[in-house]
Amino acid sequence: MASLGVNIDHIANVRQARRTVEPDPVRCALLAELGGADGITVHLREDRRHIQDRDVELLRATVRTRLNLEMAATAEMEAIALRVRPDMVTLVPERREEVTTEGGLDVAGQRDGLAAMVGRLMEAGIGVSLFVDPDDAQLEACRHCGARWVELHTGAYAEAAWGEQPFQLARITEATAIARGLGLRVNAGHGLTYHNVEPIAAIEGMEELNIGHTIVARALLVGLQEAVRQMRALVQNPRRDPLFGDRQP
Ligand SMILES: CC(=O)[C@@H](O)[C@H](O)COP(=O)(O)O
Ligand SMILES: NCC(=O)COP(=O)(O)O
């Protein structure tokens, strides 16, 4: 049964639209936890477009579940992680001009440098997850780096046309089995919604889904605590193939 990490980046987006103090993601994290979140995820971007350093520091002091810090694999972010000590760091690719994360981290292309950073973070007692595409070579490189976790990028699945979703679901299902065979624990996220999440949540061995944008969007209609409660109900008790009817992936 998968757990739910709630990403609160887009609450901070609303605040940053006016460079003001509300809505405060720190206060909203409490509501997400009251709604049943198993963890809180934030992406501290180099351009600070939404989550701020102050948010990460206060969340460390206030989150009662687990704090997962998404960050680029840079010296600046590593220093922040070693100071703040989140429960987990998820290393993600980052480009200033991107609207949102566009793909998985190229672990295979920077194995040795990442292995050193992973080692330092784990030495400090911080769990490390690598955000990668569902790709065999990337998963093998993740094992080489010493990370215990991978987070499979579900963007291609989420953005796929209806007829292509079974293929993308099969890719993630297969990657999950391969990752577990390599001794890695498996999370997933990016672009998941109330309408596409269940087949991902139902994958054998899927441990946690990190979901943000769709929860914040629904929160505008029903409130954050209720939006989290509704998503956790889907993640915890997914119908295997509500999207595909009698189609087989
Ligand atoms: C790694 C991932 O898929 C998301 O957490 C992404 O980092 C969100 O970034 P934005 O919130 O800036 O879109
Ligand atoms: N790593 C995925 C995440 O934290 C949330 O992504 P999204 O649901 O906002 O697309």
Short mmCIF file of C-alpha atoms and ligand atoms in Angstrom, two decimals:
data_model
loop_
_atom_site.label_atom_id
_atom_site.label_comp_id
_atom_site.label_asym_id
_atom_site.label_seq_id
_atom_site.Cartn_x
_atom_site.Cartn_y
_atom_site.Cartn_z
CA MET A 1 0.00 0.00 0.00
CA ALA A 2 1.61 3.26 -1.10
CA SER A 3 1.92 6.30 1.15
CA LEU A 4 1.40 9.94 0.16
CA GLY A 5 3.98 12.73 0.18
CA VAL A 6 2.27 16.10 -0.34
CA ASN A 7 4.30 18.64 -2.30
CA ILE A 8 3.37 22.18 -1.18
CA ASP A 9 5.44 24.14 -3.74
CA HIS A 10 2.37 25.62 -5.40
CA ILE A 11 1.04 27.07 -2.16
CA ALA A 12 4.25 29.07 -2.09
CA ASN A 13 3.65 30.05 -5.73
CA VAL A 14 0.48 31.91 -4.70
CA ARG A 15 2.38 33.73 -1.94
CA GLN A 16 5.27 34.63 -4.27
CA ALA A 17 2.87 36.01 -6.88
CA ARG A 18 2.61 39.06 -4.61
CA ARG A 19 5.91 38.55 -2.74
CA THR A 20 3.83 38.62 0.44
CA VAL A 21 3.36 36.39 3.53
CA GLU A 22 0.23 34.38 2.70
CA PRO A 23 -0.66 31.64 2.08
CA ASP A 24 2.10 30.34 4.33
CA PRO A 25 3.26 26.87 3.22
CA VAL A 26 4.45 26.19 6.76
CA ARG A 27 0.91 26.58 8.15
CA CYS A 28 -0.52 24.62 5.19
CA ALA A 29 1.81 21.70 5.86
CA LEU A 30 -0.02 21.21 9.17
CA LEU A 31 -3.36 21.02 7.34
CA ALA A 32 -1.88 18.52 4.86
CA GLU A 33 -0.74 16.36 7.78
CA LEU A 34 -4.19 16.65 9.39
CA GLY A 35 -5.60 15.43 6.06
CA GLY A 36 -3.45 12.32 6.31
CA ALA A 37 -0.23 13.22 4.46
CA ASP A 38 2.51 10.70 5.27
CA GLY A 39 5.15 13.30 4.45
CA ILE A 40 5.70 16.84 3.20
CA THR A 41 7.77 17.53 0.08
CA VAL A 42 9.19 20.88 -1.00
CA HIS A 43 11.45 21.79 -3.91
CA LEU A 44 13.91 24.52 -2.95
CA ARG A 45 14.84 25.76 -6.38
CA GLU A 46 17.97 27.72 -7.14
CA ASP A 47 15.79 30.62 -8.39
CA ARG A 48 13.56 30.52 -5.26
CA ARG A 49 10.51 30.94 -7.48
CA HIS A 50 8.25 29.43 -4.80
CA ILE A 51 9.67 27.70 -1.71
CA GLN A 52 12.06 29.92 0.28
CA ASP A 53 14.92 29.02 2.59
CA ARG A 54 12.80 30.26 5.53
CA ASP A 55 10.08 27.76 4.61
CA VAL A 56 12.50 24.83 4.67
CA GLU A 57 13.94 25.84 8.04
CA LEU A 58 10.50 26.30 9.67
CA LEU A 59 9.17 23.09 8.11
CA ARG A 60 12.08 21.20 9.65
CA ALA A 61 10.95 22.47 13.06
CA THR A 62 7.23 21.90 12.55
CA VAL A 63 6.61 18.89 10.26
CA ARG A 64 5.59 15.91 12.36
CA THR A 65 5.57 13.31 9.57
CA ARG A 66 8.59 13.31 7.23
CA LEU A 67 10.25 16.23 5.43
CA ASN A 68 11.50 15.49 1.90
CA LEU A 69 13.64 18.23 0.35
CA GLU A 70 13.84 18.18 -3.43
CA MET A 71 16.95 19.95 -4.68
CA ALA A 72 19.47 20.17 -7.46
CA ALA A 73 22.78 18.37 -6.91
CA THR A 74 24.74 21.56 -6.25
CA ALA A 75 27.17 22.62 -3.51
CA GLU A 76 24.74 25.35 -2.39
CA MET A 77 21.87 22.90 -1.92
CA GLU A 78 24.06 20.27 -0.31
CA ALA A 79 25.19 22.80 2.30
CA ILE A 80 21.56 23.73 3.04
CA ALA A 81 20.59 20.07 3.36
CA LEU A 82 23.48 19.33 5.71
CA ARG A 83 22.47 22.32 7.86
CA VAL A 84 18.69 21.74 7.90
CA ARG A 85 18.83 17.91 7.98
CA PRO A 86 15.55 16.94 6.24
CA ASP A 87 14.51 13.31 6.64
CA MET A 88 15.12 12.77 2.94
CA VAL A 89 16.70 14.60 0.03
CA THR A 90 15.47 13.91 -3.47
CA LEU A 91 18.00 14.99 -6.09
CA VAL A 92 16.22 16.40 -9.14
CA PRO A 93 17.38 18.05 -12.38
CA GLU A 94 16.81 21.78 -12.59
CA ARG A 95 16.93 24.44 -15.31
CA ARG A 96 16.05 28.04 -14.48
CA GLU A 97 13.99 28.45 -17.64
CA GLU A 98 11.85 25.34 -17.10
CA VAL A 99 8.19 25.69 -16.08
CA THR A 100 8.50 22.53 -13.97
CA THR A 101 10.82 19.58 -13.78
CA GLU A 102 11.15 18.35 -17.34
CA GLY A 103 12.80 14.95 -17.02
CA GLY A 104 14.70 12.65 -14.72
CA LEU A 105 18.17 13.30 -13.32
CA ASP A 106 20.93 12.01 -15.61
CA VAL A 107 22.55 9.84 -12.96
CA ALA A 108 24.37 7.69 -15.52
CA GLY A 109 26.13 10.76 -16.90
CA GLN A 110 27.47 11.95 -13.53
CA ARG A 111 27.76 8.81 -11.42
CA ASP A 112 30.95 9.53 -9.51
CA GLY A 113 30.08 13.09 -8.53
CA LEU A 114 26.61 12.05 -7.42
CA ALA A 115 27.98 9.04 -5.52
CA ALA A 116 30.19 11.37 -3.47
CA MET A 117 27.28 13.71 -2.66
CA VAL A 118 25.00 10.78 -1.84
CA GLY A 119 27.65 9.45 0.52
CA ARG A 120 28.02 12.77 2.36
CA LEU A 121 24.26 13.18 2.76
CA MET A 122 23.77 9.62 3.98
CA GLU A 123 26.73 10.01 6.34
CA ALA A 124 24.78 12.90 7.87
CA GLY A 125 21.82 10.60 8.44
CA ILE A 126 19.75 11.96 5.55
CA GLY A 127 17.94 9.49 3.28
CA VAL A 128 18.67 10.06 -0.42
CA SER A 129 16.34 9.46 -3.36
CA LEU A 130 17.23 10.04 -7.02
CA PHE A 131 14.49 11.36 -9.32
CA VAL A 132 14.94 9.44 -12.58
CA ASP A 133 13.09 8.41 -15.70
CA PRO A 134 11.95 4.75 -15.75
CA ASP A 135 15.12 3.71 -17.60
CA ASP A 136 17.25 0.61 -16.96
CA ALA A 137 20.61 2.37 -17.36
CA GLN A 138 19.56 5.14 -14.98
CA LEU A 139 18.37 2.66 -12.39
CA GLU A 140 21.64 0.73 -12.57
CA ALA A 141 23.53 4.02 -12.11
CA CYS A 142 21.37 4.83 -9.06
CA ARG A 143 22.43 1.57 -7.47
CA HIS A 144 26.07 2.40 -8.22
CA CYS A 145 25.66 5.79 -6.48
CA GLY A 146 24.64 4.11 -3.26
CA ALA A 147 21.23 5.77 -2.95
CA ARG A 148 18.65 3.64 -1.18
CA TRP A 149 15.67 5.17 -3.04
CA VAL A 150 14.62 6.16 -6.50
CA GLU A 151 11.63 8.30 -7.43
CA LEU A 152 10.32 7.34 -10.87
CA HIS A 153 9.33 10.34 -13.00
CA THR A 154 5.68 9.78 -13.98
CA GLY A 155 5.48 12.79 -16.29
CA ALA A 156 5.45 10.81 -19.56
CA TYR A 157 2.60 8.66 -18.17
CA ALA A 158 0.67 11.68 -16.92
CA GLU A 159 1.02 13.59 -20.18
CA ALA A 160 0.45 10.60 -22.49
CA ALA A 161 -2.55 10.45 -24.77
CA TRP A 162 -5.19 8.01 -23.56
CA GLY A 163 -4.10 5.32 -26.02
CA GLU A 164 -0.44 5.58 -24.97
CA GLN A 165 -1.00 5.50 -21.21
CA PRO A 166 -0.98 1.67 -20.97
CA PHE A 167 2.50 1.64 -22.54
CA GLN A 168 3.76 4.31 -20.15
CA LEU A 169 2.18 2.49 -17.21
CA ALA A 170 3.95 -0.70 -18.29
CA ARG A 171 7.28 1.19 -18.42
CA ILE A 172 6.84 2.35 -14.82
CA THR A 173 5.67 -1.07 -13.68
CA GLU A 174 8.70 -2.73 -15.26
CA ALA A 175 11.08 -0.08 -13.90
CA THR A 176 9.67 -0.64 -10.41
CA ALA A 177 10.44 -4.36 -10.63
CA ILE A 178 13.93 -3.71 -12.01
CA ALA A 179 14.67 -1.14 -9.28
CA ARG A 180 13.53 -3.52 -6.55
CA GLY A 181 15.67 -6.24 -8.10
CA LEU A 182 18.63 -3.88 -7.73
CA GLY A 183 17.81 -3.48 -4.03
CA LEU A 184 16.35 0.02 -4.43
CA ARG A 185 13.16 1.24 -2.77
CA VAL A 186 10.72 2.92 -5.15
CA ASN A 187 8.70 6.13 -5.02
CA ALA A 188 7.09 7.96 -7.93
CA GLY A 189 5.74 11.37 -8.83
CA HIS A 190 5.17 14.27 -11.19
CA GLY A 191 1.94 15.15 -12.93
CA LEU A 192 -0.19 12.63 -11.03
CA THR A 193 -3.83 13.62 -10.61
CA TYR A 194 -7.03 12.31 -8.99
CA HIS A 195 -7.85 10.74 -12.38
CA ASN A 196 -4.56 8.97 -13.23
CA VAL A 197 -3.02 8.13 -9.85
CA GLU A 198 -4.62 4.76 -9.07
CA PRO A 199 -2.80 2.52 -11.58
CA ILE A 200 0.53 3.95 -10.33
CA ALA A 201 -0.47 3.47 -6.69
CA ALA A 202 -1.46 -0.12 -7.45
CA ILE A 203 1.98 -1.10 -8.77
CA GLU A 204 3.49 -3.86 -6.66
CA GLY A 205 6.37 -2.43 -4.62
CA MET A 206 5.45 1.24 -5.05
CA GLU A 207 6.18 2.79 -1.64
CA GLU A 208 5.31 6.48 -1.81
CA LEU A 209 3.79 8.90 -4.32
CA ASN A 210 4.83 12.55 -4.20
CA ILE A 211 1.92 14.66 -5.42
CA GLY A 212 1.50 18.40 -5.32
CA HIS A 213 0.01 20.45 -8.09
CA THR A 214 -3.30 18.57 -8.38
CA ILE A 215 -3.83 18.57 -4.61
CA VAL A 216 -3.27 22.33 -4.39
CA ALA A 217 -5.62 22.84 -7.36
CA ARG A 218 -8.38 20.79 -5.68
CA ALA A 219 -7.72 22.54 -2.38
CA LEU A 220 -9.00 25.74 -4.00
CA LEU A 221 -12.36 23.98 -4.29
CA VAL A 222 -12.62 21.80 -1.18
CA GLY A 223 -9.87 22.98 1.17
CA LEU A 224 -6.39 21.50 1.60
CA GLN A 225 -7.18 19.05 4.40
CA GLU A 226 -10.06 17.53 2.40
CA ALA A 227 -8.05 17.51 -0.86
CA VAL A 228 -5.29 15.55 0.87
CA ARG A 229 -7.83 13.19 2.45
CA GLN A 230 -9.37 12.47 -0.96
CA MET A 231 -5.99 11.78 -2.59
CA ARG A 232 -4.80 9.57 0.24
CA ALA A 233 -7.98 7.48 -0.06
CA LEU A 234 -7.17 6.83 -3.75
CA VAL A 235 -3.49 6.11 -3.09
CA GLN A 236 -4.21 3.73 -0.20
CA ASN A 237 -7.04 1.79 -1.92
CA PRO A 238 -6.45 2.10 -5.67
CA ARG A 239 -8.63 0.39 -8.26
CA ARG A 240 -6.20 -1.47 -10.51
CA ASP A 241 -7.26 -0.09 -13.85
CA PRO A 242 -10.03 2.51 -13.49
CA LEU A 243 -8.65 4.35 -16.50
CA PHE A 244 -8.30 1.55 -18.98
CA GLY A 245 -11.44 -0.51 -18.54
CA ASP A 246 -10.81 -3.86 -20.21
CA ARG A 247 -7.62 -2.64 -21.92
CA GLN A 248 -4.50 -4.39 -20.69
CA PRO A 249 -1.24 -2.37 -20.40
C1 LIG B 1 10.52 16.66 -9.04
C2 LIG B 1 9.11 16.90 -9.42
O1 LIG B 1 8.60 16.29 -10.30
C3 LIG B 1 8.34 17.97 -8.80
O2 LIG B 1 8.40 18.04 -7.41
C4 LIG B 1 8.87 19.24 -9.35
O3 LIG B 1 10.14 19.45 -8.80
C5 LIG B 1 7.98 20.31 -8.97
O4 LIG B 1 8.71 21.48 -9.29
P1 LIG B 1 7.81 22.73 -9.38
O5 LIG B 1 6.99 22.70 -8.13
O6 LIG B 1 8.79 23.88 -9.45
O7 LIG B 1 6.98 22.53 -10.61
N1 LIG B 2 8.33 14.73 -7.22
C1 LIG B 2 6.97 15.01 -7.63
C2 LIG B 2 6.35 16.01 -6.72
O1 LIG B 2 6.86 16.27 -5.64
C3 LIG B 2 5.09 16.66 -7.08
O2 LIG B 2 4.96 16.82 -8.47
P1 LIG B 2 3.54 17.42 -8.97
O3 LIG B 2 2.46 16.54 -8.41
O4 LIG B 2 3.44 18.81 -8.44
O5 LIG B 2 3.64 17.35 -10.48
#
